[in-house]
Coordinates of C-alpha atoms and ligand atoms in Angstrom, one line a residue:
M1 CA 47.3 32.1 97.5
T2 CA 47.4 28.8 95.3
K3 CA 49.6 28.2 92.7
N4 CA 46.9 28.5 90.1
E5 CA 45.6 31.7 91.5
S6 CA 49.0 33.5 91.2
T7 CA 49.3 32.5 87.6
W8 CA 45.8 33.1 86.5
W9 CA 47.1 35.4 83.6
K10 CA 48.6 32.4 81.8
E11 CA 45.1 31.5 81.1
K12 CA 43.7 34.6 79.9
A13 CA 43.5 36.5 76.8
V14 CA 44.5 40.2 76.8
Y15 CA 42.6 43.0 74.9
Q16 CA 44.6 46.3 74.5
I17 CA 42.3 49.3 74.2
Y18 CA 43.7 52.8 73.1
P19 CA 41.1 55.0 75.0
R20 CA 41.5 57.8 72.7
S21 CA 40.2 55.8 69.7
F22 CA 38.1 53.0 71.1
C23 CA 34.7 54.7 71.8
D24 CA 33.5 58.1 72.5
S25 CA 30.5 58.2 74.7
N26 CA 29.8 62.0 75.1
G27 CA 30.3 63.0 71.3
D28 CA 33.5 65.3 71.5
G29 CA 35.4 63.3 69.2
I30 CA 37.5 61.5 71.9
G31 CA 37.0 58.2 73.3
D32 CA 36.5 57.8 76.8
I33 CA 35.9 55.4 79.7
P34 CA 32.2 55.5 79.7
G35 CA 32.6 54.3 76.2
I36 CA 34.7 51.6 77.1
I37 CA 32.1 50.6 79.9
S38 CA 29.2 50.6 77.2
K39 CA 31.4 48.0 75.1
L40 CA 32.2 45.5 77.9
D41 CA 29.7 43.2 76.9
Y42 CA 31.1 43.1 73.4
L43 CA 34.3 42.0 75.0
Q44 CA 32.6 39.8 77.3
D45 CA 31.4 38.1 74.2
L46 CA 34.7 37.8 72.4
G47 CA 36.3 35.9 75.1
I48 CA 39.2 38.0 76.4
G49 CA 39.9 37.9 80.3
V50 CA 41.8 40.9 80.8
I51 CA 42.0 44.5 79.4
W52 CA 45.0 46.6 78.9
L53 CA 44.2 50.2 79.3
S54 CA 46.8 52.6 77.7
P55 CA 47.3 55.6 79.7
V56 CA 44.2 57.3 81.1
Y57 CA 45.8 59.5 83.7
C58 CA 46.0 63.3 83.2
S59 CA 48.2 64.4 80.6
P60 CA 48.8 67.4 78.2
N61 CA 48.9 64.7 75.4
D62 CA 52.2 65.6 73.8
D63 CA 52.3 61.6 73.4
N64 CA 48.7 60.7 73.6
G65 CA 49.0 59.9 77.5
Y66 CA 52.5 58.5 77.7
D67 CA 53.2 61.8 79.1
I68 CA 51.6 61.8 82.6
S69 CA 51.0 65.0 84.6
N70 CA 49.2 63.2 87.5
Y71 CA 49.4 59.6 88.2
C72 CA 46.8 59.5 90.5
D73 CA 43.6 61.2 88.6
I74 CA 42.1 60.6 85.2
Q75 CA 42.4 62.8 82.0
K76 CA 39.1 65.1 82.1
E77 CA 38.4 64.1 78.6
F78 CA 38.4 60.3 79.5
G79 CA 36.3 60.9 82.4
S80 CA 36.9 60.7 86.2
L81 CA 38.1 58.5 89.0
K82 CA 34.4 57.4 89.7
D83 CA 34.1 56.3 85.9
M84 CA 37.3 54.4 86.4
K85 CA 35.9 52.7 89.5
K86 CA 33.0 51.7 87.7
L87 CA 34.9 50.5 84.7
I88 CA 36.8 48.1 87.2
S89 CA 33.4 47.0 88.8
E90 CA 31.7 46.5 85.8
A91 CA 34.3 44.6 84.4
K92 CA 34.7 42.3 87.3
K93 CA 31.1 41.5 86.9
R94 CA 31.7 40.1 83.5
D95 CA 35.0 38.3 84.6
I96 CA 37.2 40.7 83.1
R97 CA 40.2 42.3 84.9
I98 CA 42.0 45.5 84.1
I99 CA 45.7 46.2 83.9
M100 CA 47.0 49.8 83.4
D101 CA 49.8 51.2 81.6
L102 CA 52.6 52.2 83.9
V103 CA 54.8 55.0 82.5
I104 CA 57.6 55.7 85.0
N105 CA 60.6 56.2 82.9
H106 CA 59.5 59.9 82.2
T107 CA 56.7 62.1 83.4
S108 CA 55.4 65.4 81.3
D109 CA 57.2 68.3 81.6
E110 CA 53.8 69.7 83.1
H111 CA 54.0 67.2 86.0
P112 CA 54.4 69.4 89.5
W113 CA 57.8 67.4 90.0
F114 CA 59.1 68.7 87.1
I115 CA 57.7 72.2 87.4
E116 CA 59.5 72.4 90.4
S117 CA 62.8 70.8 89.2
R118 CA 63.5 73.2 86.5
K119 CA 63.1 76.2 88.8
S120 CA 66.3 76.0 90.6
T121 CA 69.6 73.8 90.8
D122 CA 68.8 73.5 94.7
N123 CA 64.9 72.8 94.5
P124 CA 64.0 69.7 96.3
Y125 CA 62.8 68.1 93.3
R126 CA 65.7 69.0 91.2
D127 CA 67.1 65.2 91.7
Y128 CA 63.8 63.7 90.4
Y129 CA 65.2 64.4 87.0
I130 CA 68.4 64.2 85.4
W131 CA 70.0 67.5 85.0
R132 CA 73.7 68.2 83.7
K133 CA 75.6 71.0 82.5
G134 CA 76.3 71.4 79.0
K135 CA 79.9 70.8 77.4
K136 CA 81.8 73.5 76.6
N137 CA 82.2 74.0 72.8
L138 CA 85.8 74.8 72.5
K139 CA 85.1 77.1 69.5
N140 CA 82.8 79.5 71.6
S141 CA 82.5 79.2 75.1
S142 CA 79.2 81.3 75.8
K143 CA 76.3 79.6 76.9
V144 CA 74.2 79.6 74.2
H145 CA 76.9 77.8 72.0
Q146 CA 77.3 74.7 74.7
K147 CA 76.8 71.1 73.4
P148 CA 74.5 68.8 75.4
P149 CA 76.2 66.8 78.3
N150 CA 76.7 63.5 75.8
N151 CA 75.9 62.2 72.7
W152 CA 72.9 60.1 73.4
S153 CA 69.8 60.3 70.9
S154 CA 66.4 60.1 71.6
F155 CA 64.0 57.3 70.6
F156 CA 62.2 59.7 68.6
S157 CA 65.3 61.0 66.9
G158 CA 67.5 63.9 67.5
P159 CA 69.3 64.5 70.7
A160 CA 68.3 63.3 73.9
W161 CA 69.1 66.5 75.8
E162 CA 67.0 69.8 76.1
Y163 CA 68.5 73.2 77.1
D164 CA 66.4 75.1 79.8
G165 CA 67.2 78.6 80.2
T166 CA 66.0 78.9 83.6
T167 CA 69.0 77.4 85.3
G168 CA 71.3 77.0 82.3
E169 CA 71.4 73.4 82.3
Y170 CA 70.1 70.4 80.2
Y171 CA 67.5 67.6 81.1
L172 CA 67.6 64.4 79.7
H173 CA 64.6 63.0 77.6
L174 CA 65.0 59.5 76.0
F175 CA 61.5 60.1 74.1
S176 CA 59.9 63.7 73.2
R177 CA 61.3 67.0 75.1
K178 CA 58.0 67.3 76.8
Q179 CA 58.8 63.8 78.5
P180 CA 61.9 64.0 81.0
D181 CA 63.5 61.2 82.4
L182 CA 63.0 60.4 86.1
N183 CA 66.1 60.0 88.0
Y184 CA 66.0 56.4 89.4
Q185 CA 69.6 57.2 91.2
N186 CA 67.4 59.1 93.6
P187 CA 65.8 56.8 96.1
K188 CA 63.0 59.2 96.7
V189 CA 61.7 58.9 93.1
L190 CA 61.1 55.0 93.8
A191 CA 59.3 55.7 96.9
E192 CA 56.9 57.8 95.0
I193 CA 56.3 55.6 92.4
K194 CA 55.3 52.8 95.1
E195 CA 52.6 54.9 96.2
I196 CA 51.3 55.4 93.0
L197 CA 51.4 51.8 92.3
K198 CA 49.5 50.9 95.8
F199 CA 46.9 53.5 94.9
W200 CA 45.7 51.6 91.8
L201 CA 46.2 48.2 93.1
D202 CA 44.1 49.2 96.2
M203 CA 41.5 50.4 93.7
G204 CA 41.0 46.9 92.4
I205 CA 43.2 46.7 89.3
S206 CA 45.1 43.5 88.4
G207 CA 48.5 44.7 87.3
F208 CA 50.4 46.7 85.0
R209 CA 52.1 46.9 81.5
C210 CA 55.2 48.8 82.4
D211 CA 56.4 51.3 79.8
V212 CA 59.9 50.8 78.4
I213 CA 60.7 49.7 81.9
N214 CA 64.2 48.2 81.0
V215 CA 65.7 51.7 80.3
I216 CA 64.5 53.2 83.7
Y217 CA 68.1 53.1 85.4
K218 CA 70.9 55.0 83.9
T219 CA 74.1 53.5 85.1
S220 CA 76.3 56.6 83.7
L221 CA 76.1 59.2 81.7
E222 CA 79.0 59.0 79.5
D223 CA 79.3 59.2 75.8
G224 CA 77.8 56.2 73.6
K225 CA 79.9 54.0 71.7
R226 CA 77.8 53.5 68.6
R227 CA 77.5 56.3 66.1
L228 CA 74.0 55.5 64.7
A229 CA 70.7 55.6 66.1
L230 CA 70.3 55.3 70.0
T231 CA 73.7 56.3 71.0
G232 CA 74.1 55.7 74.5
R233 CA 71.9 52.7 75.0
E234 CA 74.7 50.6 76.4
H235 CA 74.5 52.9 79.7
Y236 CA 70.7 52.3 80.3
V237 CA 69.2 49.1 78.7
S238 CA 68.8 46.4 81.1
Q239 CA 71.2 47.7 83.8
E240 CA 71.7 45.9 87.2
G241 CA 70.2 48.8 88.6
C242 CA 66.9 48.3 86.9
H243 CA 66.7 44.5 87.9
K244 CA 67.2 45.7 91.4
I245 CA 64.5 48.1 91.1
L246 CA 62.5 45.5 89.8
Q247 CA 62.8 43.1 92.5
E248 CA 62.3 45.7 95.3
L249 CA 58.9 46.4 93.3
K250 CA 58.0 42.9 93.2
R251 CA 58.9 42.3 96.9
S252 CA 57.5 45.3 98.5
V253 CA 54.4 45.9 96.2
F254 CA 53.3 43.4 93.6
S255 CA 53.6 40.4 95.8
G256 CA 51.1 41.7 98.2
Y257 CA 48.2 41.6 95.5
N258 CA 46.9 39.0 93.1
C259 CA 48.5 40.9 90.0
F260 CA 50.8 40.5 87.2
T261 CA 53.4 42.6 85.4
V262 CA 54.0 42.7 81.6
G263 CA 57.3 44.7 80.7
E264 CA 57.5 46.3 77.4
T265 CA 61.2 45.9 77.1
V266 CA 63.1 47.5 74.0
L267 CA 66.3 46.2 72.8
V268 CA 66.2 42.8 74.7
D269 CA 67.5 39.5 73.6
T270 CA 66.2 36.4 74.9
S271 CA 69.0 36.2 77.4
M272 CA 68.1 39.7 79.0
A273 CA 64.5 38.9 78.6
N274 CA 64.9 35.9 80.6
D275 CA 66.6 38.0 83.2
L276 CA 63.8 40.2 83.3
C277 CA 61.0 37.7 83.6
S278 CA 62.3 34.2 85.0
S279 CA 59.9 33.2 87.8
E280 CA 63.0 32.5 90.0
R281 CA 64.3 36.0 89.8
G282 CA 61.2 37.8 91.1
E283 CA 61.2 40.6 88.7
L284 CA 58.5 41.0 85.8
D285 CA 56.0 38.1 85.0
M286 CA 56.3 38.2 81.1
V287 CA 57.9 40.8 78.7
F288 CA 57.1 42.3 75.1
S289 CA 60.2 41.6 72.8
F290 CA 60.7 43.5 69.6
E291 CA 62.8 41.2 67.5
H292 CA 59.7 39.7 65.4
M293 CA 58.8 43.5 64.5
D294 CA 62.2 44.1 63.5
T295 CA 62.1 41.7 60.6
D296 CA 60.6 43.6 58.0
H297 CA 63.0 46.8 57.9
I298 CA 66.5 47.7 57.4
N299 CA 68.2 49.5 60.7
N300 CA 64.7 50.9 61.8
K301 CA 61.1 51.1 61.1
W302 CA 61.4 53.8 58.9
F303 CA 63.1 51.6 56.4
K304 CA 60.6 48.9 55.8
T305 CA 61.5 46.0 53.5
K306 CA 59.5 43.4 52.0
F307 CA 57.8 41.0 54.4
K308 CA 59.7 37.6 54.4
P309 CA 57.8 35.1 56.5
D310 CA 60.7 32.6 57.1
K311 CA 62.7 35.5 58.9
F312 CA 59.7 36.3 61.1
T313 CA 58.8 32.9 62.1
K314 CA 62.4 31.8 63.1
V315 CA 62.4 34.7 65.4
L316 CA 59.3 33.4 67.1
T317 CA 60.6 29.8 67.3
K318 CA 63.6 31.2 68.9
W319 CA 61.7 33.2 71.4
Q320 CA 59.3 30.2 72.1
S321 CA 62.2 27.9 72.8
C322 CA 64.5 30.2 75.0
L323 CA 61.4 31.8 77.3
D324 CA 59.3 29.6 79.4
W325 CA 56.5 32.1 79.0
N326 CA 56.0 34.8 76.2
A327 CA 53.6 37.8 75.7
N328 CA 52.7 37.0 72.2
Y329 CA 51.5 40.1 70.0
L330 CA 51.3 41.2 66.5
E331 CA 50.1 44.6 66.9
N332 CA 49.8 47.5 69.5
H333 CA 49.2 51.1 69.6
D334 CA 52.9 51.7 68.1
Q335 CA 52.9 49.3 65.3
I336 CA 51.1 49.2 62.0
R337 CA 48.1 46.9 61.3
S338 CA 49.3 43.3 61.2
V339 CA 47.0 42.2 58.1
S340 CA 48.5 45.0 56.2
R341 CA 52.2 43.9 57.2
F342 CA 52.3 40.2 57.8
G343 CA 49.2 39.3 55.9
N344 CA 47.2 40.9 52.7
D345 CA 44.7 43.5 53.4
S346 CA 43.0 43.1 49.9
K347 CA 42.6 40.0 47.9
Y348 CA 43.1 37.7 50.9
H349 CA 42.0 40.0 53.8
L350 CA 39.7 37.5 55.2
V351 CA 41.8 34.3 55.1
S352 CA 45.1 35.9 56.0
A353 CA 43.6 37.9 59.3
K354 CA 42.2 34.5 60.3
M355 CA 45.5 33.0 59.8
L356 CA 47.1 35.5 61.8
A357 CA 44.6 34.9 64.6
T358 CA 45.4 31.4 64.4
L359 CA 49.0 32.1 65.0
L360 CA 48.5 34.5 67.5
L361 CA 46.2 32.5 69.8
T362 CA 48.0 28.9 69.4
L363 CA 51.6 30.3 70.4
R364 CA 52.6 29.5 74.0
G365 CA 52.2 32.4 76.2
T366 CA 49.6 35.1 76.7
P367 CA 48.1 36.5 74.0
F368 CA 47.7 40.3 73.4
I369 CA 44.9 41.3 70.9
Y370 CA 44.8 45.1 70.0
Q371 CA 41.6 47.0 69.5
G372 CA 40.3 46.4 65.8
E373 CA 42.9 43.3 65.1
E374 CA 39.8 41.2 66.1
I375 CA 37.8 42.7 63.0
G376 CA 41.1 42.8 60.7
M377 CA 41.4 46.6 60.7
T378 CA 43.9 47.6 58.1
N379 CA 46.4 50.6 57.7
A380 CA 44.8 53.7 57.1
Y381 CA 46.5 54.8 54.0
F382 CA 46.8 58.4 54.9
S383 CA 47.3 61.2 52.1
D384 CA 49.6 63.7 53.6
M385 CA 51.3 65.2 56.8
S386 CA 48.3 66.9 57.7
E387 CA 46.4 64.2 58.7
I388 CA 49.1 62.8 61.1
K389 CA 48.9 63.4 64.8
D390 CA 51.8 61.4 66.0
V391 CA 54.4 63.2 67.7
E392 CA 56.9 60.4 66.7
S393 CA 56.2 60.9 63.3
H394 CA 56.4 64.7 63.4
Y395 CA 59.9 64.6 65.1
V396 CA 61.0 62.0 62.2
H397 CA 59.7 64.1 59.5
N398 CA 61.4 67.1 60.5
L399 CA 64.5 65.5 61.0
A400 CA 64.1 64.2 57.6
K401 CA 63.6 67.3 56.3
K402 CA 66.7 68.8 57.9
L403 CA 68.7 66.1 56.2
H404 CA 67.4 67.1 52.9
F405 CA 65.4 63.8 52.1
P406 CA 63.2 64.6 49.0
S407 CA 59.7 65.2 50.3
S408 CA 58.2 62.1 48.4
I409 CA 60.9 59.9 50.5
R410 CA 60.0 61.9 53.6
W411 CA 56.3 61.2 53.2
K412 CA 56.5 57.4 52.0
M413 CA 58.9 56.8 55.4
I414 CA 55.7 58.2 57.5
Q415 CA 53.0 56.5 55.4
K416 CA 54.4 53.3 55.6
S417 CA 55.4 53.2 59.3
T418 CA 53.4 55.8 61.4
R419 CA 51.9 54.8 64.3
D420 CA 48.7 56.3 63.4
H421 CA 47.7 53.6 61.3
A422 CA 46.9 51.7 64.5
R423 CA 45.4 54.6 66.1
T424 CA 42.5 55.3 64.1
P425 CA 39.0 55.1 65.7
M426 CA 37.7 51.7 66.1
Q427 CA 35.3 50.5 63.6
W428 CA 31.9 49.6 65.1
N429 CA 29.3 50.0 62.2
S430 CA 28.8 51.5 59.1
Q431 CA 26.9 54.7 60.0
E432 CA 28.5 58.2 60.6
N433 CA 32.1 58.0 61.9
A434 CA 32.1 54.2 62.0
G435 CA 29.7 54.5 65.1
F436 CA 32.7 55.8 67.0
S437 CA 30.8 58.3 68.8
L438 CA 27.6 57.4 70.5
K439 CA 26.1 60.7 70.1
G440 CA 26.7 64.0 68.5
K441 CA 28.5 64.6 65.0
A442 CA 32.0 65.8 66.2
E443 CA 34.9 65.0 63.9
P444 CA 36.8 62.3 65.4
W445 CA 40.5 63.2 66.8
L446 CA 42.0 61.4 64.0
R447 CA 40.6 60.4 60.8
I448 CA 38.4 57.4 60.3
N449 CA 39.7 54.6 57.9
S450 CA 37.9 55.1 54.9
N451 CA 37.0 51.2 54.7
F452 CA 34.6 51.2 57.8
R453 CA 31.5 50.3 55.8
T454 CA 32.9 46.7 55.0
I455 CA 35.3 46.4 57.9
N456 CA 33.1 47.0 61.3
V457 CA 32.2 45.0 64.2
E458 CA 28.1 45.2 63.5
R459 CA 28.6 43.4 60.2
Q460 CA 31.1 40.8 61.5
T461 CA 28.7 40.1 64.5
A462 CA 26.1 39.0 62.2
D463 CA 28.5 36.9 60.1
E464 CA 29.6 33.4 61.5
N465 CA 32.4 33.4 58.9
S466 CA 33.7 36.7 59.6
I467 CA 37.2 37.5 61.4
L468 CA 35.5 38.4 64.6
S469 CA 33.9 35.0 64.8
C470 CA 37.1 33.5 64.0
Y471 CA 38.4 35.1 67.2
K472 CA 35.7 34.0 69.2
K473 CA 36.0 30.5 68.2
L474 CA 39.7 30.2 68.8
L475 CA 39.5 31.7 72.2
V476 CA 36.9 29.2 72.9
L477 CA 39.1 26.4 71.5
R478 CA 42.0 27.8 73.4
N479 CA 40.2 27.6 76.8
S480 CA 39.0 24.2 76.0
K481 CA 42.4 22.6 75.2
K482 CA 44.9 22.4 77.8
S483 CA 47.9 21.7 75.1
L484 CA 47.0 25.0 73.7
L485 CA 46.9 26.9 77.0
N486 CA 49.8 25.4 78.6
G487 CA 51.5 23.0 76.6
S488 CA 55.0 22.6 75.4
F489 CA 56.1 24.2 71.8
F490 CA 57.7 22.4 69.3
A491 CA 58.4 23.7 65.7
L492 CA 58.4 21.2 62.8
P493 CA 60.4 21.4 59.8
A494 CA 58.1 23.1 57.3
P495 CA 58.2 24.0 53.6
K496 CA 59.4 27.8 52.7
N497 CA 56.6 30.3 53.9
T498 CA 55.0 27.9 56.1
Y499 CA 54.9 27.6 60.0
C500 CA 54.1 24.2 61.7
F501 CA 54.2 23.6 65.3
E502 CA 53.1 21.6 67.9
R503 CA 51.7 22.1 71.6
E504 CA 51.5 19.1 73.9
L505 CA 50.4 18.3 77.4
D506 CA 49.9 14.9 78.8
N507 CA 48.5 13.1 76.1
E508 CA 46.9 15.8 74.2
R509 CA 48.5 17.3 71.0
C510 CA 47.8 20.0 68.8
L511 CA 49.2 20.7 65.5
V512 CA 49.2 24.1 63.8
L513 CA 49.8 24.7 60.4
C514 CA 50.1 28.4 58.8
N515 CA 50.8 29.4 55.2
L516 CA 51.9 32.8 55.4
S517 CA 52.2 33.3 51.8
D518 CA 49.6 34.1 49.0
S519 CA 50.6 30.9 46.9
Q520 CA 49.6 27.4 47.6
V521 CA 52.4 25.5 49.1
K522 CA 53.0 21.6 49.2
L523 CA 53.2 19.8 52.5
T524 CA 56.2 17.5 53.0
K525 CA 55.5 14.0 53.2
L526 CA 56.9 14.2 56.6
L527 CA 54.3 16.4 57.7
Q528 CA 51.6 14.5 55.7
T529 CA 52.3 11.5 57.6
H530 CA 52.3 13.6 60.7
I531 CA 48.7 14.9 60.3
K532 CA 47.4 11.7 59.0
N533 CA 44.5 10.4 61.2
G534 CA 44.3 14.0 62.9
S535 CA 40.8 15.5 63.7
I536 CA 40.6 18.9 62.2
L537 CA 39.6 21.6 65.5
Y538 CA 39.8 24.9 63.1
S539 CA 40.2 25.8 59.6
N540 CA 40.0 29.0 57.9
Y541 CA 39.2 27.4 54.7
Y542 CA 36.2 25.3 55.8
R543 CA 38.1 22.2 55.9
T544 CA 36.7 19.4 57.9
T545 CA 38.8 16.4 57.6
V546 CA 42.5 16.0 56.9
K547 CA 41.9 13.7 53.8
D548 CA 43.0 16.1 51.1
L549 CA 45.2 18.2 53.2
S550 CA 48.5 17.7 51.1
C551 CA 48.8 21.3 50.3
L552 CA 48.1 24.6 52.0
D553 CA 46.2 27.3 50.2
P554 CA 47.2 30.7 50.3
Y555 CA 47.0 31.9 53.7
E556 CA 45.4 28.7 55.1
A557 CA 45.7 27.9 58.6
V558 CA 44.8 24.6 60.2
I559 CA 44.7 23.4 63.9
L560 CA 44.2 19.6 64.2
E561 CA 44.5 17.4 67.1
S562 CA 46.9 14.5 66.5
N563 CA 45.0 11.2 67.5
K564 CA 46.6 8.4 69.4
G565 CA 49.0 6.3 67.5
D566 CA 50.2 8.9 65.2
A567 CA 53.6 9.0 64.4
K568 CA 55.5 11.5 66.5
Ligands
ISL601 O1 57.4 53.0 68.4 C1 58.3 53.2 68.5 C2 59.2 53.8 67.8 O2 59.4 53.4 66.9 C3 59.1 52.5 70.0 O3 60.3 52.8 69.9 C4 58.4 52.9 71.0 O4 58.9 54.4 71.1 C5 58.8 52.1 72.2 O5 58.4 51.0 72.1 C6 58.4 52.7 73.7 O6 57.1 52.7 73.3 C7 56.3 53.2 74.6 O7 56.8 54.4 75.3 C8 56.8 55.6 74.6 C9 55.5 55.9 73.7 O8 55.4 56.9 72.7 C10 54.9 54.5 73.3 O9 53.6 54.6 72.7 C11 55.0 53.3 74.1 O10 54.5 52.1 73.8 C12 57.0 56.7 75.5 O11 56.4 56.7 76.7
CA602 CA1 34.5 61.5 74.6

């Protein structure tokens, strides 16, 4: 393998598909693999090189596929293994590679391993999961009144342990109670996982997005010291045992294939992230961090605050500077829509979505575009809990009820932050159900966003000034400029609410200017000298020359190439 071949993923843009919501080929209201195949030409035309497929494995769908009951087969409603093979080969014809979601922190409680495991304490699969006796409650020693083995809490709120009557013990679940955590202190578990990885890599996939990969190894099960959310995290976040497992997987599986891995790594700082993905250590190829996503709330995502651009871009700069290569994203299936969050989804919908595209596609690293982001899909503005499907939202809503939060506050929390905002069906056209179902009239599994008649692929394909056309142009530009693909990153001092940075490689230098606010901002004298003589490569405001560029208009974005002789 030449050096270039082994790092091909540095030069591609990735497109994330949430299969349930992308395209429904058979009219049952649920997206599926044949539906994805029917849209490959669209993705090729968009200019992406990799698809990340959220889980398509067999699952009882407690958490929409993130609870897996068979790792080596496809969920019936999504299609079959035959469809999956076709997807891989049809994508390959269009120079698109597929990576899959690897969810190995937990399985579904309906996975045969867990069904066995819960049967008896001496079952051969017992140690595939983490079982413990409850703590005796001193006030009442009867079994029913025992307490969970420790004080850890689940990511979805509430205790991380579930009592199981069959054997009278508790099992650990860091996510929903239908997602029991696997036990990586048991070497048999890793041996099984390796076989699963080889099964898919041999089929022709090009890597994995590794779900909550940095919490798979629990060093101890002692009580956590924190009293707030995610109690116990010091015993499982980025532990030495996890690093060893990742090194082992790279050495014994991934290095044998021309593939890459991106870890979804929760609660990491830049130093932990470097340990997980620096090329010398041989673990992951890149990681998704959350710090920039944590800048618009207090404590956790359910308590949103006003978006402060400078707080956000300061975090981006930190990650750009501390890591050699970032997995850049502004959206995914767990986050609300970026244009509604960091831009403006009403008056400045068009320019602000283009500004965010400019930012995403010019930072150093591999960009990840989430389905619908390329047409500026917005939050859905649901009307009440009956429209919400997400398991996490229901957990949190129930907890808030138990804590006696007034119903209006409870609903506000969900309405602002539910993951369902990102999961409404893809808006293909202005026909029935936004063209989500290729045939039939079945109700989609989640309500369509009511703005589909104005925001959809068909309209934007026909319009060269649309958000979609902007993504296409920027992806072409990115591929044609070595500095944007692989150049260094350097943030310039910039006025409040703006973000200005340079990308440079050899003699090529690009400058990116973004205004993240809805007001006009005057550029500093220093920046003005900097851009003098530059030539415009992209503008979301039809700017063709730098001549009058002394202010940035609301949500304006400009990419320019600095010509030789510019002040550095
Ligand atoms: O969305 C979140 C809660 O606000 C995150 O904490 C999320 O749970 C976390 O990023 C882990 O996400 C991944 O694993 C989960 C699954 O529900 C998410 O969809 C997945 O991206 C459990 O498998
Ligand atoms: Ca379907």
